[in-house]
Each structure stands twice: as C-alpha cells, then as structure tokens.
Amino acid sequence: MKDGKVDIDSIEAISFDPYTHGYYKVSGRVGEAFKDGLKLK
C-alpha cells in the first residue's frame, strides 16, 4: 500500500506463458489506456 492505495509496482507479479512454458516478471506501467492509441491517428 502507498498513500492508502495498492502500489502495483511493488507487487512484483509474474505471469506464465503457456506457449513457451516460461514465467515472466510483470513490471511497471507501460502506457495510458484509451489515450496512447490516439497518438497514432
């Protein structure tokens, strides 16, 4: 928790890729939903 909210960066979540049978670390914010795509227009 950070400032009363979940700090997603400190969770250090991992994900599993069933195609490569690999585990990958999920880290940091990489974009802004519903806004970043507008730059492509």
C-alpha positions as a LaTeX table, in Angstrom:
\begin{tabular}{lrrr}
\hline
Residue & $x$ (\AA) & $y$ (\AA) & $z$ (\AA) \\
\hline
Met1 & 0.00 & 0.00 & 0.00 \\
Lys2 & 1.12 & 3.51 & $-0.79$ \\
Asp3 & $-0.93$ & 6.52 & 0.24 \\
Gly4 & $-3.85$ & 4.20 & 1.03 \\
Lys5 & $-3.82$ & 2.59 & $-2.44$ \\
Val6 & $-2.33$ & $-0.59$ & $-3.86$ \\
Asp7 & 1.13 & 0.11 & $-5.27$ \\
Ile8 & 1.10 & $-2.17$ & $-8.31$ \\
Asp9 & 4.85 & $-1.70$ & $-8.95$ \\
Ser10 & 5.74 & $-3.15$ & $-5.54$ \\
Ile11 & 3.72 & $-6.34$ & $-6.11$ \\
Glu12 & 6.35 & $-7.79$ & $-8.47$ \\
Ala13 & 3.78 & $-10.03$ & $-10.16$ \\
Ile14 & 4.75 & $-12.77$ & $-12.60$ \\
Ser15 & 2.85 & $-14.28$ & $-15.50$ \\
Phe16 & 3.06 & $-17.67$ & $-17.20$ \\
Asp17 & 3.28 & $-18.06$ & $-20.98$ \\
Pro18 & 1.83 & $-21.48$ & $-21.86$ \\
Tyr19 & 3.32 & $-21.43$ & $-25.36$ \\
Thr20 & 6.95 & $-21.08$ & $-24.28$ \\
His21 & 6.40 & $-22.58$ & $-20.81$ \\
Gly22 & 8.11 & $-19.53$ & $-19.38$ \\
Tyr23 & 7.49 & $-17.25$ & $-16.46$ \\
Tyr24 & 7.84 & $-13.52$ & $-16.95$ \\
Lys25 & 8.05 & $-10.69$ & $-14.47$ \\
Val26 & 5.38 & $-8.05$ & $-14.85$ \\
Ser27 & 6.97 & $-4.69$ & $-14.20$ \\
Gly28 & 5.98 & $-1.07$ & $-14.25$ \\
Arg29 & 3.46 & 0.93 & $-16.18$ \\
Val30 & 3.98 & 0.93 & $-19.91$ \\
Gly31 & 1.13 & 3.04 & $-21.24$ \\
Glu32 & $-2.05$ & 5.00 & $-20.70$ \\
Ala33 & $-5.26$ & 3.18 & $-21.62$ \\
Phe34 & $-7.57$ & 4.95 & $-24.07$ \\
Lys35 & $-5.00$ & 7.71 & $-24.73$ \\
Asp36 & $-1.80$ & 6.27 & $-26.19$ \\
Gly37 & $-3.58$ & 4.93 & $-29.28$ \\
Leu38 & $-4.87$ & 8.41 & $-30.13$ \\
Lys39 & $-1.29$ & 9.42 & $-30.98$ \\
Leu40 & $-1.42$ & 7.01 & $-33.94$ \\
Lys41 & $-4.23$ & 8.86 & $-35.72$ \\
\hline
\end{tabular}
